Short mmCIF file of C-alpha atoms and ligand atoms in Angstrom, two decimals:
data_model
loop_
_atom_site.label_atom_id
_atom_site.label_comp_id
_atom_site.label_asym_id
_atom_site.label_seq_id
_atom_site.Cartn_x
_atom_site.Cartn_y
_atom_site.Cartn_z
CA MET A 1 4.30 -1.54 26.57
CA ASN A 2 3.88 -4.14 24.47
CA VAL A 3 2.26 -4.25 21.12
CA LEU A 4 0.54 -6.15 18.58
CA VAL A 5 0.99 -5.04 14.66
CA VAL A 6 -1.96 -7.00 12.29
CA GLY A 7 -0.62 -8.46 9.60
CA GLY A 8 1.94 -10.59 7.99
CA GLY A 9 3.37 -9.02 5.12
CA GLY A 10 6.06 -7.30 4.46
CA ARG A 11 4.84 -3.91 5.69
CA GLU A 12 3.85 -5.28 8.92
CA HIS A 13 7.94 -6.80 9.48
CA ALA A 14 8.95 -3.17 8.92
CA LEU A 15 6.18 -1.64 11.05
CA ALA A 16 6.44 -4.38 13.88
CA TRP A 17 11.23 -4.19 13.15
CA LYS A 18 11.12 0.03 13.63
CA ILE A 19 8.86 -0.77 15.97
CA SER A 20 10.67 -2.19 18.31
CA GLN A 21 13.34 0.43 18.20
CA SER A 22 10.94 2.54 20.46
CA PRO A 23 13.13 1.96 23.92
CA ARG A 24 9.34 2.96 25.42
CA VAL A 25 8.01 -0.98 23.56
CA GLU A 26 9.09 -3.91 25.78
CA LYS A 27 7.63 -6.92 23.33
CA VAL A 28 6.01 -6.86 20.17
CA PHE A 29 3.89 -9.62 19.07
CA VAL A 30 2.80 -10.13 15.15
CA ALA A 31 -0.65 -11.29 13.74
CA PRO A 32 -0.17 -13.52 12.11
CA GLY A 33 3.38 -12.57 11.04
CA ASN A 34 5.81 -14.33 9.23
CA ALA A 35 8.67 -16.45 9.17
CA GLY A 36 10.78 -12.71 9.51
CA THR A 37 8.30 -11.93 11.98
CA ALA A 38 8.99 -14.63 14.08
CA ARG A 39 13.05 -14.69 13.33
CA ASP A 40 12.77 -11.52 15.23
CA LEU A 41 9.75 -10.68 17.05
CA VAL A 42 6.68 -12.58 18.32
CA ASN A 43 3.92 -14.61 16.07
CA VAL A 44 0.25 -15.18 17.20
CA PRO A 45 -1.51 -17.43 14.66
CA ILE A 46 -4.63 -15.48 14.50
CA ALA A 47 -5.60 -14.32 11.17
CA ALA A 48 -5.66 -10.18 10.59
CA THR A 49 -9.65 -10.61 9.82
CA ASP A 50 -10.16 -12.51 13.40
CA LYS A 51 -11.78 -9.61 14.94
CA ALA A 52 -13.13 -11.92 17.91
CA ALA A 53 -9.69 -13.86 18.30
CA LEU A 54 -7.42 -10.63 18.65
CA ILE A 55 -9.47 -8.47 20.94
CA GLN A 56 -9.16 -11.28 22.97
CA PHE A 57 -5.14 -11.80 22.61
CA ALA A 58 -4.68 -8.39 23.36
CA LYS A 59 -7.15 -8.61 26.60
CA ASP A 60 -5.37 -11.35 28.02
CA GLU A 61 -1.44 -9.64 26.79
CA SER A 62 -2.17 -6.35 28.29
CA ILE A 63 -1.69 -4.80 25.14
CA ASP A 64 -1.01 -0.84 25.19
CA LEU A 65 -0.95 -0.60 21.95
CA THR A 66 -1.87 -1.93 18.12
CA ILE A 67 -1.30 -0.91 14.75
CA VAL A 68 -3.70 -2.54 11.98
CA GLY A 69 -2.09 -2.92 8.97
CA PRO A 70 -3.42 -3.90 6.18
CA GLU A 71 -7.22 -2.81 4.15
CA ALA A 72 -9.87 -6.25 5.00
CA PRO A 73 -9.15 -6.24 8.94
CA LEU A 74 -9.80 -2.11 8.62
CA VAL A 75 -12.38 -2.15 6.40
CA ALA A 76 -14.00 -5.18 8.31
CA GLY A 77 -14.07 -2.20 11.77
CA LEU A 78 -11.48 -3.75 13.77
CA VAL A 79 -10.97 -0.34 15.03
CA ASP A 80 -14.32 0.07 15.93
CA ASP A 81 -14.50 -3.05 17.62
CA MET A 82 -10.85 -2.59 19.79
CA GLU A 83 -12.02 0.93 20.94
CA ALA A 84 -15.67 -0.64 22.18
CA GLU A 85 -13.35 -3.09 24.03
CA GLY A 86 -10.81 0.18 26.10
CA LEU A 87 -8.58 -1.27 23.83
CA ARG A 88 -5.87 1.64 21.79
CA VAL A 89 -6.07 0.85 18.22
CA PHE A 90 -3.54 3.00 15.65
CA GLY A 91 -6.03 3.04 12.43
CA PRO A 92 -9.36 4.28 10.79
CA SER A 93 -12.61 3.73 11.02
CA ARG A 94 -15.11 1.12 9.21
CA GLU A 95 -16.14 3.89 8.37
CA ALA A 96 -13.36 5.93 7.30
CA ALA A 97 -11.92 3.31 5.86
CA GLU A 98 -14.72 2.47 3.06
CA LEU A 99 -12.31 5.62 1.11
CA GLU A 100 -10.28 2.63 0.19
CA GLY A 101 -12.82 -0.51 0.86
CA SER A 102 -15.44 1.62 -2.37
CA LYS A 103 -14.02 2.96 -5.05
CA VAL A 104 -17.77 4.42 -6.25
CA PHE A 105 -17.33 5.09 -2.76
CA CYS A 106 -13.97 7.35 -2.85
CA LYS A 107 -14.51 9.04 -5.91
CA ASN A 108 -17.52 10.15 -5.83
CA LEU A 109 -16.01 12.10 -2.82
CA LEU A 110 -13.87 13.41 -4.53
CA HIS A 111 -15.92 14.61 -6.90
CA THR A 112 -17.81 16.44 -4.03
CA ALA A 113 -14.97 18.00 -2.62
CA ASN A 114 -13.32 19.17 -5.93
CA ILE A 115 -10.15 17.30 -6.23
CA PRO A 116 -8.83 16.49 -9.15
CA THR A 117 -8.85 12.89 -10.61
CA ALA A 118 -9.67 10.71 -13.66
CA GLY A 119 -13.27 12.00 -14.96
CA TYR A 120 -15.18 8.55 -14.54
CA GLN A 121 -18.32 7.18 -14.63
CA THR A 122 -19.80 4.34 -12.75
CA PHE A 123 -22.18 0.93 -12.89
CA ARG A 124 -24.64 -1.16 -11.14
CA SER A 125 -24.47 -3.98 -13.66
CA GLY A 126 -22.31 -5.32 -16.74
CA ASP A 127 -24.57 -5.10 -18.60
CA GLU A 128 -24.98 -0.97 -17.32
CA ALA A 129 -21.44 -0.33 -18.03
CA ILE A 130 -20.83 -3.41 -21.74
CA ARG A 131 -23.55 -0.46 -23.17
CA TYR A 132 -22.24 1.89 -22.00
CA ILE A 133 -18.58 1.28 -23.85
CA LYS A 134 -20.50 -0.19 -26.90
CA ASP A 135 -22.20 3.53 -26.97
CA ARG A 136 -18.88 5.44 -26.55
CA TYR A 137 -16.91 3.54 -28.78
CA PRO A 138 -19.27 1.21 -31.90
CA GLU A 139 -16.62 -0.24 -33.85
CA PRO A 140 -14.96 -3.59 -32.69
CA GLY A 141 -11.40 -2.49 -31.83
CA GLU A 142 -11.72 0.33 -31.43
CA PRO A 143 -9.15 2.25 -29.34
CA ALA A 144 -10.67 2.74 -26.38
CA HIS A 145 -8.48 4.30 -23.26
CA VAL A 146 -10.43 3.57 -20.37
CA VAL A 147 -9.72 2.18 -16.77
CA VAL A 148 -11.87 -1.18 -15.31
CA LYS A 149 -12.59 -1.05 -11.75
CA ALA A 150 -13.64 -3.08 -9.67
CA ASP A 151 -15.77 -0.94 -6.64
CA GLY A 152 -15.06 -3.70 -3.52
CA LEU A 153 -11.48 -3.94 -2.09
CA ALA A 154 -8.90 -7.29 -4.67
CA ALA A 155 -5.59 -7.18 -2.83
CA GLY A 156 -4.09 -4.20 -5.58
CA LYS A 157 -5.24 -6.19 -9.24
CA GLY A 158 -9.06 -5.39 -9.84
CA VAL A 159 -8.06 -2.58 -11.98
CA ILE A 160 -7.64 -3.28 -15.02
CA VAL A 161 -6.19 -0.84 -18.16
CA CYS A 162 -7.39 -0.86 -21.30
CA SER A 163 -6.41 0.92 -24.62
CA THR A 164 -9.36 -0.57 -26.61
CA ARG A 165 -12.89 -1.20 -26.96
CA ASP A 166 -12.12 -4.80 -26.94
CA GLU A 167 -9.98 -5.29 -23.59
CA ALA A 168 -12.88 -2.54 -22.13
CA LEU A 169 -15.69 -5.53 -22.57
CA ASP A 170 -13.07 -8.66 -21.55
CA ALA A 171 -12.38 -6.35 -18.85
CA ILE A 172 -16.07 -5.71 -18.35
CA ASP A 173 -17.20 -9.85 -18.20
CA ARG A 174 -14.24 -10.64 -15.74
CA ILE A 175 -15.15 -7.96 -13.26
CA ALA A 176 -18.76 -8.56 -13.54
CA SER A 177 -19.79 -12.33 -15.31
CA ARG A 178 -16.80 -14.24 -14.35
CA ARG A 179 -16.14 -12.75 -11.39
CA GLU A 180 -12.87 -12.94 -9.89
CA PHE A 181 -12.94 -10.67 -7.74
CA GLY A 182 -16.19 -12.31 -5.79
CA GLU A 183 -18.19 -9.09 -4.46
CA ALA A 184 -15.01 -6.79 -4.89
CA GLY A 185 -16.85 -6.84 -8.78
CA ASP A 186 -20.72 -5.88 -7.76
CA GLU A 187 -20.75 -2.34 -9.03
CA LEU A 188 -17.60 -1.39 -11.34
CA ILE A 189 -16.39 2.58 -12.63
CA ILE A 190 -14.95 3.14 -15.52
CA GLU A 191 -12.73 6.14 -16.57
CA GLU A 192 -10.60 7.79 -18.22
CA LYS A 193 -6.48 6.04 -18.31
CA LEU A 194 -3.86 8.95 -17.39
CA ILE A 195 -0.61 9.14 -18.35
CA GLY A 196 1.64 10.06 -16.12
CA GLN A 197 4.46 8.92 -13.64
CA GLU A 198 2.92 7.87 -10.25
CA ALA A 199 3.70 9.06 -6.60
CA SER A 200 2.51 7.67 -3.26
CA VAL A 201 2.04 10.33 -0.99
CA LEU A 202 1.48 8.81 2.81
CA ALA A 203 0.41 11.48 5.28
CA ILE A 204 -0.41 10.41 9.24
CA THR A 205 -3.60 12.77 10.67
CA ASP A 206 -5.54 12.80 13.43
CA GLY A 207 -8.27 14.63 11.79
CA GLU A 208 -7.36 17.87 11.77
CA THR A 209 -3.30 17.58 11.84
CA ILE A 210 -2.53 16.47 8.74
CA VAL A 211 1.37 14.65 8.46
CA THR A 212 3.46 14.35 5.17
CA LEU A 213 6.01 11.87 4.38
CA PRO A 214 8.16 11.87 1.67
CA ALA A 215 6.87 10.94 -1.23
CA ALA A 216 8.03 7.38 -2.71
CA GLN A 217 7.25 5.66 -5.57
CA ASP A 218 5.81 2.57 -5.97
CA HIS A 219 6.38 0.23 -9.42
CA LYS A 220 2.92 -1.64 -9.72
CA PRO A 221 2.91 -3.65 -12.59
CA ALA A 222 4.64 -7.01 -13.01
CA ASN A 223 7.63 -6.55 -15.47
CA ASP A 224 11.01 -4.19 -16.18
CA GLY A 225 9.46 -1.09 -17.69
CA ASP A 226 6.00 -0.72 -16.60
CA THR A 227 5.01 -3.75 -18.80
CA GLY A 228 2.70 -6.98 -18.03
CA PRO A 229 -0.50 -7.33 -15.49
CA ASN A 230 -0.92 -5.09 -11.79
CA THR A 231 0.72 -6.58 -9.23
CA GLY A 232 0.27 -4.96 -5.36
CA GLY A 233 3.54 -3.63 -5.79
CA MET A 234 7.17 -5.18 -6.89
CA GLY A 235 9.25 -2.05 -5.51
CA ALA A 236 9.26 0.95 -3.61
CA TYR A 237 11.77 4.20 -3.38
CA CYS A 238 11.67 7.04 -1.04
CA PRO A 239 12.10 10.63 -1.73
CA THR A 240 11.00 10.24 -5.08
CA PRO A 241 12.49 13.79 -7.06
CA MET A 242 9.26 13.91 -9.27
CA ILE A 243 8.05 15.16 -6.64
CA ASP A 244 10.01 19.21 -4.59
CA GLU A 245 9.14 21.22 -1.74
CA GLU A 246 6.24 23.51 -4.07
CA MET A 247 4.38 19.65 -5.49
CA MET A 248 4.28 18.16 -2.46
CA THR A 249 2.71 22.00 -1.12
CA LYS A 250 0.44 21.37 -3.63
CA ILE A 251 -0.78 18.20 -3.12
CA GLU A 252 0.00 18.44 0.60
CA SER A 253 -3.05 22.11 -0.22
CA ASP A 254 -5.36 21.02 -3.69
CA VAL A 255 -6.09 16.43 -2.00
CA LEU A 256 -4.96 16.01 1.39
CA VAL A 257 -6.51 18.43 3.22
CA PRO A 258 -9.33 18.86 1.38
CA ILE A 259 -9.98 15.03 1.54
CA VAL A 260 -9.75 15.00 5.49
CA HIS A 261 -11.88 18.03 5.29
CA ALA A 262 -14.57 16.07 3.24
CA MET A 263 -14.16 13.02 5.51
CA LYS A 264 -15.37 15.47 8.82
CA ARG A 265 -18.09 16.93 6.45
CA ALA A 266 -19.07 13.22 6.22
CA ARG A 267 -18.65 12.39 9.39
CA ARG A 268 -16.52 9.80 8.97
CA PRO A 269 -13.11 11.74 10.43
CA PHE A 270 -10.53 10.29 9.18
CA LYS A 271 -7.36 9.13 11.72
CA GLY A 272 -4.44 7.02 10.52
CA VAL A 273 -2.78 6.60 7.38
CA LEU A 274 -3.82 8.44 4.32
CA TYR A 275 -2.47 7.02 1.07
CA ALA A 276 -3.38 9.23 -2.06
CA GLY A 277 -1.97 7.51 -5.35
CA LEU A 278 -1.11 9.82 -7.23
CA MET A 279 -0.64 10.66 -11.26
CA MET A 280 1.41 12.50 -12.36
CA THR A 281 -0.02 14.29 -15.22
CA ALA A 282 0.58 17.39 -17.48
CA ALA A 283 -2.23 19.35 -15.87
CA GLY A 284 -1.19 18.93 -12.24
CA PRO A 285 -1.12 16.26 -9.90
CA LYS A 286 -4.94 13.82 -10.28
CA VAL A 287 -5.39 11.36 -7.34
CA LEU A 288 -6.12 7.38 -8.72
CA GLU A 289 -6.91 5.91 -5.66
CA PHE A 290 -6.95 6.88 -1.60
CA ASN A 291 -5.58 3.79 0.90
CA VAL A 292 -5.94 3.80 4.59
CA ARG A 293 -3.30 2.24 5.31
CA PHE A 294 0.59 2.31 4.57
CA GLY A 295 1.32 1.33 1.36
CA ASP A 296 3.25 -2.21 0.79
CA PRO A 297 6.62 -1.89 -0.90
CA GLU A 298 6.13 1.59 0.37
CA CYS A 299 6.21 1.00 3.73
CA GLN A 300 9.32 -0.52 3.73
CA PRO A 301 12.60 2.11 2.30
CA LEU A 302 9.71 5.14 4.41
CA LEU A 303 10.69 3.30 7.39
CA MET A 304 14.70 2.42 6.97
CA ARG A 305 14.37 6.22 6.18
CA LEU A 306 12.73 7.41 9.87
CA LYS A 307 14.04 8.13 12.52
CA THR A 308 11.70 9.49 15.00
CA ASP A 309 9.77 6.71 17.29
CA LEU A 310 7.34 5.74 15.33
CA VAL A 311 5.55 5.09 18.33
CA ASP A 312 5.16 8.85 19.31
CA ILE A 313 3.87 9.57 15.99
CA LEU A 314 0.92 6.74 16.67
CA GLU A 315 0.13 7.43 19.47
CA ALA A 316 -0.35 11.21 19.14
CA ALA A 317 -2.08 10.23 15.82
CA ILE A 318 -4.41 8.00 18.08
CA ASP A 319 -4.78 11.11 21.07
CA SER A 320 -5.05 13.42 18.31
CA ARG A 321 -2.28 15.38 19.41
CA LEU A 322 -0.25 15.39 15.47
CA ALA A 323 -0.41 19.27 16.27
CA GLU A 324 2.08 19.13 19.26
CA LEU A 325 4.27 16.75 17.79
CA GLU A 326 7.92 18.07 16.25
CA PRO A 327 8.52 17.73 12.88
CA LEU A 328 9.85 13.85 11.89
CA GLU A 329 13.32 13.22 11.68
CA TRP A 330 14.23 11.29 8.58
CA ASP A 331 18.14 10.24 7.08
CA GLN A 332 18.66 12.31 4.23
CA ARG A 333 19.84 9.37 2.14
CA PRO A 334 17.54 7.44 -0.08
CA SER A 335 16.45 4.23 0.08
CA ILE A 336 14.93 1.31 -1.96
CA CYS A 337 12.43 -2.14 -1.64
CA VAL A 338 13.29 -4.55 -4.32
CA VAL A 339 10.85 -7.19 -4.28
CA MET A 340 11.30 -10.70 -5.06
CA ALA A 341 7.82 -13.06 -5.91
CA SER A 342 7.34 -16.37 -6.74
CA GLU A 343 7.21 -18.10 -10.06
CA GLY A 344 3.91 -17.09 -11.30
CA TYR A 345 2.73 -14.18 -9.74
CA PRO A 346 0.31 -11.83 -9.77
CA GLY A 347 -0.93 -15.15 -11.07
CA ASP A 348 -1.83 -18.88 -9.28
CA TYR A 349 2.04 -19.71 -7.93
CA GLU A 350 3.38 -22.49 -5.66
CA LYS A 351 4.30 -22.41 -2.11
CA GLY A 352 6.59 -24.45 0.54
CA ARG A 353 10.08 -23.66 -1.84
CA GLU A 354 13.70 -23.49 0.49
CA ILE A 355 14.98 -20.17 0.10
CA THR A 356 18.29 -20.12 0.51
CA GLY A 357 20.79 -17.03 0.97
CA LEU A 358 18.84 -15.05 4.06
CA ASP A 359 21.65 -14.13 6.28
CA GLU A 360 23.79 -13.56 3.39
CA ALA A 361 21.31 -11.04 1.81
CA ASP A 362 21.18 -9.20 5.50
CA ALA A 363 24.74 -8.34 6.06
CA VAL A 364 24.93 -6.94 2.84
CA ASP A 365 25.80 -3.03 4.41
CA GLY A 366 22.76 -0.88 4.31
CA VAL A 367 20.60 -3.45 4.17
CA LYS A 368 16.99 -5.25 6.05
CA VAL A 369 15.35 -8.63 4.28
CA PHE A 370 11.98 -8.41 5.13
CA HIS A 371 9.76 -10.48 4.50
CA ALA A 372 6.30 -11.19 3.60
CA GLY A 373 4.91 -14.05 1.82
CA THR A 374 7.46 -16.04 3.84
CA LYS A 375 6.94 -18.85 6.46
CA LEU A 376 8.94 -21.59 8.52
CA VAL A 377 8.66 -25.36 8.75
CA ASP A 378 11.00 -26.18 11.75
CA THR A 379 13.92 -23.71 11.31
CA GLN A 380 13.81 -23.53 7.32
CA VAL A 381 12.38 -20.30 5.86
CA VAL A 382 10.11 -21.63 2.76
CA THR A 383 7.63 -19.48 0.07
CA ASP A 384 4.02 -19.06 1.75
CA GLY A 385 3.31 -15.96 -0.73
CA GLY A 386 3.14 -14.34 -4.45
CA ARG A 387 5.41 -10.96 -3.39
CA VAL A 388 7.53 -13.20 -0.44
CA LEU A 389 10.44 -10.79 0.20
CA GLY A 390 11.36 -7.09 0.07
CA VAL A 391 14.98 -6.54 0.29
CA THR A 392 15.33 -2.86 1.51
CA ALA A 393 18.37 -0.76 1.39
CA ILE A 394 20.03 2.74 2.17
CA GLY A 395 22.74 4.52 0.03
CA ASP A 396 24.66 7.38 -0.01
CA THR A 397 22.21 8.56 -3.82
CA ILE A 398 19.76 6.39 -5.49
CA SER A 399 21.75 4.45 -7.61
CA GLY A 400 24.12 3.62 -3.86
CA ALA A 401 21.42 2.35 -2.61
CA LYS A 402 19.85 0.50 -6.11
CA LEU A 403 23.32 -1.36 -5.71
CA GLN A 404 22.96 -2.92 -2.41
CA ALA A 405 19.78 -3.80 -2.42
CA TYR A 406 20.37 -5.82 -5.85
CA THR A 407 23.72 -7.54 -4.31
CA ALA A 408 21.43 -8.27 -1.66
CA VAL A 409 19.17 -10.21 -4.03
CA LYS A 410 21.45 -11.78 -5.72
CA GLN A 411 22.05 -13.47 -2.23
CA ILE A 412 18.17 -15.04 -2.16
CA ARG A 413 18.18 -17.59 -3.84
CA TRP A 414 14.67 -20.52 -4.12
CA ARG A 415 13.12 -22.15 -7.76
CA GLY A 416 11.40 -19.53 -9.62
CA ALA A 417 12.49 -16.98 -7.54
CA TRP A 418 12.18 -13.36 -9.89
CA CYS A 419 11.51 -9.72 -9.15
CA ARG A 420 11.80 -6.61 -11.79
CA LYS A 421 15.31 -5.74 -12.50
CA ASP A 422 14.76 -1.54 -12.87
CA ILE A 423 13.47 -0.76 -9.75
CA SER A 424 14.25 3.30 -8.89
CA ASP A 425 15.37 3.48 -12.36
CA LYS A 426 12.90 6.26 -12.65
CA ALA A 427 13.81 8.57 -10.43
CA LEU A 428 17.09 8.34 -12.15
CA GLN A 429 15.55 9.54 -15.50
CA THR A 430 13.82 11.94 -13.64
CA SER A 431 16.86 13.33 -11.72
CA ALA A 432 18.91 13.95 -15.46
CA THR A 433 16.25 15.33 -17.02
P1 AMP B 501 -5.67 1.48 -8.51
O1 AMP B 501 -5.82 0.54 -6.98
O2 AMP B 501 -6.63 2.82 -8.60
O3 AMP B 501 -4.72 2.76 -7.54
O4 AMP B 501 -4.99 1.00 -9.40
C1 AMP B 501 -4.05 0.40 -9.58
C2 AMP B 501 -2.95 1.40 -10.74
O5 AMP B 501 -4.21 0.87 -11.92
C3 AMP B 501 -2.88 2.50 -10.55
O6 AMP B 501 -1.26 2.88 -9.24
C4 AMP B 501 -2.02 2.46 -11.93
O7 AMP B 501 -1.05 1.74 -12.62
C5 AMP B 501 -3.36 2.17 -12.95
N1 AMP B 501 -3.80 3.08 -12.87
C6 AMP B 501 -5.53 3.67 -12.31
N2 AMP B 501 -6.58 3.75 -13.14
C7 AMP B 501 -6.11 4.78 -13.06
C8 AMP B 501 -6.36 5.17 -14.60
N3 AMP B 501 -6.86 6.58 -15.04
N4 AMP B 501 -5.60 6.29 -15.54
C9 AMP B 501 -4.11 5.09 -15.85
N5 AMP B 501 -3.54 3.84 -14.83
C10 AMP B 501 -4.92 4.39 -13.75
N1 LIG B 502 2.13 -0.13 -2.96
C1 LIG B 502 0.56 0.00 -3.06
C2 LIG B 502 -0.41 -0.51 -1.51
O1 LIG B 502 0.03 -0.73 -0.66
O2 LIG B 502 -1.23 -0.55 -2.47
#
């Protein structure tokens, strides 16, 4: 069969890499892809949000299965439009993708379904939000442990964690007045700041059956020790010792089962990947957000460990047959992904810098370099985004996998390249205690 992967980041490189290992698959196309998918598979120069061109391509090339990687085309209804044309596609409908597309919709649903989450208020204007903060925190400079969020999609950056009243007021100004996140800031949420370790629990569901994947941990802040501004994710590892079997059962029954039911009751049945971003607080796991797709970079270490044919899983979900699927098989060894980023990310950065050492990095034992923001200029790979590469390794232990990943990172060079040095250290702290 022929498969189309929509998207061009590290997650899509990993998806396409895994799908191409299926004995049932002949050709894998990636739209638009990156330099890594151009080397390993076939790139198609169509943007992930160009619905008409993607549908035409899928028809012309007799695509048997499409998987949509990023949230933007899901929220824009690519799955609905492809299905309306008789195409087979994995991912949630537009209405189901609202769970990620609108944080206000998500929080209200969490509240109705009684799923643990941070206390919150929603606001339709910056003025209302400012009044709320000034009422609650009347003194300038007063501590205010709140998180200010833009309602809509903002590439992981529309969430501002604050410690003081003035930071909160500035965050509201950035979202509502300066419109840094465009119309994503039409509505705002202010919520209580939760304390704890974060974990990502992803599940594949057909709207009835939930197949939970091993828990992963992302590293959202830009700098070591979880400092600096939030990013799309600077690295991940899996499984995380923070979530044992008992905790996973609790997360399934307190979070995943009720959300799948709540979506069904809201007449937005959810099919696809349901990603719960959790804070493991002293009072138990609480939902920070839901995403409606594989996480990036969580997808890279997850798929490196998956032994079951991914195509079989995706098709079972599409056909509502997940209940009949054999339990998923996993490599028992842990894996880690270190994101290498452009100088300046998550702020402004330059593109087009020449990357060297990729083959040497890939040659390190247990390593696969997934590309994210890269492109080919003739035969030279150059930077083309903020998160450039996801250097992913598997090893006998977490520290072994970490060593392999960073050994590979050292082989790779471009001007201004940087990465966090502490990806997976939180796992080592957890297991030491
Ligand atoms: P979100 O996109 O809502 O997951 O937020 C992005 C990141 O902001 C999360 O991964 C957390 O690191 C942080 N964050 C979001 N909401 C909260 C909260 N209520 N308390 C503490 N940190 C938060
Ligand atoms: N790793 C965070 C995300 O994919 O949103």
